[in-house]
Amino acid sequence: MDSQAHAARATWNLLHDLWMMTPKCRRSLRAADEAIRQARRDIDWLAVLPAQAAQVVLKTYHRAWKNCWEGRADAPNFKARFRTMMSVDIPQGRDLHVKRVHRRWGMVNIPKVGRIRFRWSRDLPVRKNANADNRITGARLVKDALGWHIAFRIQTLQSAPEPHTGSEVGIDTGVNVPLALSDGNHQDHGRPPRLPNGTADREKWLNPDEKAKLLRLEQQAAHRKSFHKRGEKTARRLQNTYDQIKRLRATATRRATDWQHQTTTELARAYGVIVVEDLDIPNMVKSARGTIDNPGKNVAQKSGLNRSISQEAWGRTVTMLTYKTARHGGTLHKVPAPNTSLRCSACGFITPGSRQDQSTFVCKNQDCGWSGNADHNAARNILHLYRMGHALIPAAGRAVVRRPRGVKPATAR
């Protein structure tokens, strides 16, 4: 399986090399397909990859260019050996022959590998209950620090969900409170987002024993790396230490993703309308280092905040909420993000100095004086913007504000 993954990565790099060297007027999928066939005939280690999997690499590469041309992604590039996730696609479900052995394990056929045992984590349409509307159409093998994993693609026929009759809620994604809800039912994973000295805790999803082990491994890796000379091959002991560090960090990432899945599922089941901010996350996590002529300020503090934002994975949370609300009959809306954390949710005015810190909001308006959690205040503002008709509608690649006739912009309550 490792050999197939390396062959798939090499096929991608060869395709990219061929595509960039060929003049634009002569580029075609047919020529690239013929080049792949000829390379698999001439190079033995490329032939380890099944022909169908090689065709998927070509389709994925062409899709990457289409995403670039349509403005959804950057141009594809070469895949490095140590920074690319190893993966292999199995596009045809009939080659898998999935069979359940007992409650916890199943067997699957991998082309050019053989029968492999895998952990049975959810129901699959095996031969007994498979039909044209409920069947396995393919699979994808992915390797991370914890080993190989298989994800099955399933085609199933489901009835349209009934409209959700739940209430409306605004959600503010934050650092101190991961998900602050407008009704006060905040979702917290119970782990401090930042250390007492203000820096981000990278391993907050690990227990104390695992954190101590990770610290010991990092110190061990630093000591062994001091004997490593530039240009030499990494020693086996140092590589084993790196592998143990990767496994611990992969465990933390898996726990964070599991919490996100469980929390977003509960929210999609409980609420019929979920409103979030339209955040430009890549712009929020830009470095504050600046340039030599114009250096930045508070660079270390901004770096810690950027790490905390990246660890909370706000974009992935919104993606999960989008398809889970649709699955349960609800809807998800986005509203403009400016001033949601600065405006008072009680009086509606923006008064300088009201935002005390990351967790406290005290309205400085003499006629108001409302105080509370800053994230809760922002969540209430988000819901109010939706009710005032300021939801964003994607049109022609941009977001426009939908405001009912006769309704003025939200300034005061």
XYZ file of C-alpha atoms in Angstrom:
413
model
C 0.000 0.000 0.000
C 2.916 2.339 0.693
C 4.324 1.562 -2.761
C 0.983 2.354 -4.398
C 0.734 5.672 -2.539
C 4.257 6.676 -3.588
C 3.473 5.678 -7.181
C 0.297 7.810 -7.108
C 2.275 10.806 -5.843
C 4.949 10.283 -8.501
C 2.253 10.013 -11.193
C 0.849 13.367 -10.066
C 4.317 14.981 -10.242
C 5.001 13.522 -13.690
C 1.630 14.751 -14.919
C 2.358 18.227 -13.597
C 5.783 18.209 -15.246
C 4.285 17.104 -18.569
C 1.450 19.635 -18.345
C 3.765 22.571 -17.636
C 6.215 21.657 -20.411
C 3.509 21.169 -23.045
C 2.360 24.314 -24.892
C -1.146 25.436 -23.989
C -2.442 24.769 -27.485
C -1.391 21.094 -27.311
C -2.546 20.192 -23.797
C -5.232 17.506 -23.687
C -6.454 14.770 -21.395
C -6.032 12.165 -24.127
C -2.315 12.918 -24.483
C -1.844 12.840 -20.709
C -3.722 9.524 -20.508
C -1.530 8.009 -23.197
C 1.575 9.246 -21.360
C 0.402 7.540 -18.153
C -0.201 4.261 -20.000
C 3.236 4.374 -21.621
C 4.939 5.208 -18.300
C 3.236 2.282 -16.558
C 4.481 -0.029 -19.333
C 8.068 1.248 -19.154
C 8.552 1.805 -15.406
C 7.977 -1.158 -13.114
C 7.469 0.733 -9.856
C 4.787 2.917 -11.486
C 2.912 -0.219 -12.575
C 2.447 -1.118 -8.894
C -0.414 1.399 -8.904
C -3.590 -0.124 -10.445
C -4.673 1.339 -13.770
C -7.991 2.611 -12.374
C -6.201 4.419 -9.548
C -3.860 6.063 -12.067
C -6.883 7.304 -14.026
C -8.245 8.851 -10.823
C -4.968 10.745 -10.386
C -5.427 12.230 -13.863
C -9.049 13.201 -13.139
C -8.076 14.757 -9.809
C -5.270 16.726 -11.437
C -7.607 18.067 -14.119
C -10.188 18.967 -11.468
C -7.491 20.887 -9.580
C -6.848 23.010 -12.669
C -10.574 23.625 -13.161
C -10.835 24.812 -9.564
C -7.922 27.172 -10.257
C -9.485 28.530 -13.464
C -12.810 29.109 -11.711
C -11.136 30.951 -8.820
C -11.828 28.391 -6.085
C -8.223 27.364 -5.403
C -4.613 28.078 -6.269
C -2.814 26.400 -9.141
C -1.749 22.784 -8.449
C 1.896 22.155 -7.694
C 4.298 19.298 -7.083
C 3.645 17.001 -4.116
C 6.575 16.605 -1.751
C 7.401 13.210 -0.309
C 7.326 14.109 3.389
C 4.691 16.863 3.392
C 1.970 15.107 1.357
C -0.624 12.777 2.825
C -0.299 9.316 1.288
C -3.516 8.164 -0.373
C -4.813 5.741 -3.015
C -8.242 5.760 -4.687
C -10.274 2.677 -5.591
C -12.883 4.030 -8.018
C -14.869 0.832 -8.604
C -16.941 -0.645 -5.813
C -17.208 -4.064 -7.445
C -13.492 -4.670 -6.800
C -13.807 -4.302 -3.016
C -15.915 -7.374 -2.083
C -16.670 -6.055 1.404
C -17.610 -8.728 3.915
C -18.419 -8.387 7.585
C -16.593 -10.959 9.678
C -18.224 -10.152 13.033
C -19.374 -7.141 15.028
C -16.042 -5.282 15.169
C -14.151 -6.317 12.023
C -14.677 -6.620 8.294
C -12.696 -7.731 5.247
C -12.110 -5.825 2.017
C -10.216 -6.633 -1.168
C -7.558 -4.079 -2.161
C -6.376 -4.353 -5.809
C -2.835 -5.711 -6.061
C -2.681 -6.084 -2.262
C -5.217 -8.733 -1.307
C -7.708 -9.214 1.502
C -7.302 -6.674 4.308
C -9.004 -6.553 7.686
C -10.472 -3.219 8.790
C -12.329 -1.942 11.822
C -16.103 -1.889 11.211
C -17.183 1.523 12.545
C -20.553 2.048 10.829
C -23.090 0.200 8.705
C -22.213 -0.546 5.092
C -24.401 -1.937 2.297
C -22.862 -5.399 1.899
C -24.075 -7.951 -0.623
C -27.119 -9.015 1.381
C -28.711 -5.544 1.571
C -27.064 -3.847 -1.451
C -29.091 -2.708 -4.456
C -29.064 -0.027 -7.135
C -30.124 2.648 -4.628
C -27.896 1.537 -1.755
C -24.432 0.347 -2.704
C -20.707 0.980 -2.324
C -19.307 2.885 -5.310
C -15.639 3.069 -4.299
C -13.175 3.744 -1.516
C -10.154 5.828 -0.620
C -7.154 4.689 1.392
C -5.451 7.374 3.494
C -2.391 7.072 5.719
C -1.576 9.330 8.650
C 0.667 8.987 11.698
C -1.722 6.412 13.212
C -1.672 4.100 10.183
C -3.814 3.327 7.146
C -7.543 4.129 7.066
C -10.216 3.323 4.511
C -13.197 5.553 3.681
C -15.998 4.056 1.588
C -18.044 6.034 -0.918
C -21.695 5.035 -0.683
C -24.592 5.833 -2.982
C -27.878 5.750 -1.129
C -31.416 7.022 -1.701
C -32.797 9.137 1.108
C -36.089 10.949 1.409
C -36.104 14.735 1.763
C -36.107 15.728 5.447
C -39.080 17.440 6.995
C -38.638 21.192 7.655
C -37.056 21.712 11.050
C -39.397 23.423 13.498
C -36.688 24.362 15.974
C -35.829 27.851 17.127
C -33.323 30.329 15.688
C -29.869 30.767 17.172
C -26.827 32.915 16.480
C -23.376 31.402 16.944
C -20.153 33.303 17.521
C -16.928 31.345 17.100
C -14.284 32.424 19.564
C -11.068 31.480 21.321
C -12.093 31.569 24.988
C -15.552 30.115 24.250
C -15.347 27.897 21.135
C -19.046 28.253 20.231
C -21.056 30.971 21.981
C -24.817 30.770 21.398
C -27.251 33.659 21.534
C -29.526 31.789 23.972
C -26.674 31.219 26.437
C -26.267 27.496 25.719
C -22.549 27.822 24.997
C -20.551 24.843 23.720
C -17.164 24.411 25.401
C -14.753 21.511 25.137
C -13.467 22.092 28.672
C -9.870 22.752 27.662
C -8.057 26.064 28.215
C -7.400 27.657 24.813
C -4.372 29.606 26.059
C -1.754 29.131 28.731
C -1.400 31.571 31.673
C 1.496 33.348 29.931
C -0.730 34.140 26.928
C 0.696 31.598 24.472
C -1.404 28.996 22.702
C -1.521 25.453 24.042
C -0.834 23.274 21.024
C -1.555 19.996 22.846
C -4.713 20.950 24.762
C -6.460 17.751 23.611
C -3.878 15.525 25.319
C -4.101 14.342 28.924
C -1.288 15.190 31.406
C 0.545 11.889 30.846
C 0.480 12.347 27.092
C 1.685 15.951 27.415
C 4.582 14.819 29.592
C 5.445 12.113 27.072
C 5.290 14.608 24.208
C 7.606 17.005 26.038
C 10.054 14.196 26.738
C 10.012 13.112 23.072
C 10.553 16.667 21.827
C 13.546 17.075 24.133
C 14.883 13.715 22.984
C 14.451 14.692 19.338
C 16.257 18.002 19.899
C 19.152 16.191 21.580
C 19.475 13.604 18.816
C 19.153 16.241 16.116
C 22.194 18.062 17.533
C 24.336 15.149 16.280
C 22.763 15.241 12.819
C 24.912 16.874 10.146
C 23.423 18.857 7.310
C 22.883 16.771 4.180
C 23.077 13.425 5.978
C 20.230 10.930 6.041
C 18.095 11.084 9.171
C 19.116 8.445 11.684
C 16.665 5.663 12.451
C 16.416 6.538 16.144
C 15.647 10.184 15.340
C 13.036 9.152 12.765
C 11.380 6.834 15.309
C 11.178 9.739 17.761
C 9.597 11.916 15.081
C 7.052 9.159 14.370
C 6.035 8.970 18.027
C 5.552 12.754 18.133
C 3.402 12.587 14.998
C 1.215 9.866 16.518
C 0.538 11.919 19.635
C -0.352 15.007 17.613
C -2.546 12.960 15.285
C -4.392 11.664 18.357
C -5.021 15.243 19.502
C -6.282 16.218 16.055
C -8.646 13.248 15.972
C -10.102 14.140 19.372
C -10.670 17.742 18.275
C -12.444 16.611 15.097
C -14.578 14.158 17.068
C -15.692 16.959 19.425
C -16.591 19.123 16.434
C -18.652 16.352 14.858
C -20.594 15.607 18.028
C -21.218 19.281 18.839
C -22.343 20.288 15.346
C -24.674 17.275 15.172
C -26.337 18.299 18.444
C -26.754 21.871 17.194
C -28.224 20.744 13.865
C -30.753 18.562 15.693
C -31.725 21.219 18.224
C -32.103 24.362 16.055
C -33.959 24.985 12.813
C -32.067 28.154 11.785
C -28.384 28.675 12.591
C -26.739 32.029 11.892
C -22.948 32.533 11.788
C -20.547 35.281 10.768
C -19.057 35.514 7.283
C -15.425 35.489 8.422
C -12.342 35.896 6.243
C -10.247 33.453 8.269
C -7.086 33.496 6.058
C -6.923 37.252 6.499
C -7.447 36.948 10.263
C -4.478 34.618 10.771
C -1.965 36.643 8.751
C 1.346 37.310 10.429
C 1.934 40.670 12.089
C 5.682 40.532 11.472
C 5.624 43.265 8.815
C 8.683 44.265 6.829
C 12.138 45.619 7.621
C 11.074 49.163 6.803
C 7.729 48.843 8.586
C 8.046 46.174 11.326
C 4.944 44.931 13.095
C 3.945 45.279 16.736
C 3.110 42.571 19.296
C 4.275 39.889 16.880
C 4.553 37.140 19.515
C 1.054 37.807 20.896
C -0.434 37.844 17.396
C 1.318 34.566 16.590
C -0.221 32.931 19.672
C -3.663 34.235 18.713
C -3.228 32.926 15.159
C -2.366 29.469 16.487
C -5.417 29.490 18.760
C -7.690 30.436 15.840
C -6.185 27.744 13.632
C -6.573 25.089 16.346
C -10.273 25.883 16.804
C -10.815 25.278 13.037
C -13.707 27.714 12.598
C -14.009 27.040 8.885
C -14.386 23.297 9.434
C -17.095 23.954 12.038
C -19.117 26.037 9.563
C -18.680 23.368 6.883
C -20.031 20.688 9.211
C -22.963 22.864 10.249
C -23.804 23.549 6.595
C -24.407 19.964 5.530
C -25.740 18.756 8.877
C -28.434 21.440 9.083
C -29.531 20.526 5.544
C -29.606 16.847 6.511
C -31.935 17.573 9.457
C -34.194 19.982 7.561
C -32.694 23.212 8.927
C -30.887 26.103 7.275
C -27.625 27.950 7.879
C -27.205 31.659 7.114
C -24.252 34.034 7.189
C -24.314 37.690 8.179
C -21.658 40.434 7.829
C -18.972 40.192 10.482
C -17.954 43.879 11.047
C -18.758 45.336 14.481
C -20.625 42.293 15.814
C -18.213 42.140 18.757
C -18.137 45.924 19.333
C -21.871 46.714 19.251
C -23.935 46.355 22.418
C -26.659 43.755 21.975
C -28.958 45.576 24.447
C -28.947 49.180 23.196
C -27.440 48.686 19.731
C -24.813 51.429 19.996
C -21.053 51.155 19.459
C -19.357 52.955 22.340
C -15.536 53.120 22.509
C -14.087 51.124 25.396
C -17.023 48.734 25.779
C -14.967 45.698 24.797
C -12.854 45.192 27.921
C -10.872 42.116 26.824
C -11.381 38.805 25.061
C -14.079 37.652 27.488
C -15.806 40.747 28.962
C -18.132 43.337 27.432
C -19.394 46.345 29.417
C -21.479 48.909 27.526
C -20.165 52.432 28.148
C -23.436 54.031 27.061
C -24.779 55.920 30.079
C -28.362 54.919 29.267
C -27.534 51.202 29.025
C -24.661 49.792 31.092
C -25.262 46.173 29.982
C -22.449 43.779 30.861
C -21.800 40.165 30.053
C -19.646 37.734 28.122
C -18.196 39.279 24.964
C -18.828 36.187 22.834
C -22.435 35.964 24.063
C -22.924 39.619 23.144
C -21.570 38.957 19.633
C -23.859 35.926 19.198
C -26.904 38.036 20.070
C -25.835 40.648 17.519
C -25.408 37.953 14.868
C -28.945 36.670 15.397
C -30.339 40.212 15.366
C -28.654 40.948 12.018
C -30.369 37.909 10.521
C -33.756 38.925 11.890
C -33.277 42.417 10.456
C -32.726 40.911 6.999
C -28.957 41.250 6.696
C -28.304 37.655 5.661
C -25.778 37.217 2.844
C -26.865 35.610 -0.416
C -24.085 34.312 -2.726
C -24.630 35.821 -6.185
C -22.170 35.729 -9.071
C -19.296 34.831 -6.777
C -19.956 37.602 -4.250
C -22.157 38.133 -1.221
C -24.940 40.717 -1.271
C -27.039 41.936 1.625
C -30.706 41.006 1.555
C -32.692 43.679 3.381
C -36.512 43.805 3.433
C -38.159 46.893 2.022
C -38.557 49.656 4.574
C -36.059 48.196 7.071
C -33.148 50.438 8.031
C -29.672 49.177 8.904
C -29.296 47.813 12.427
C -28.041 50.649 14.623
C -30.228 50.868 17.737
C -32.774 48.478 19.232
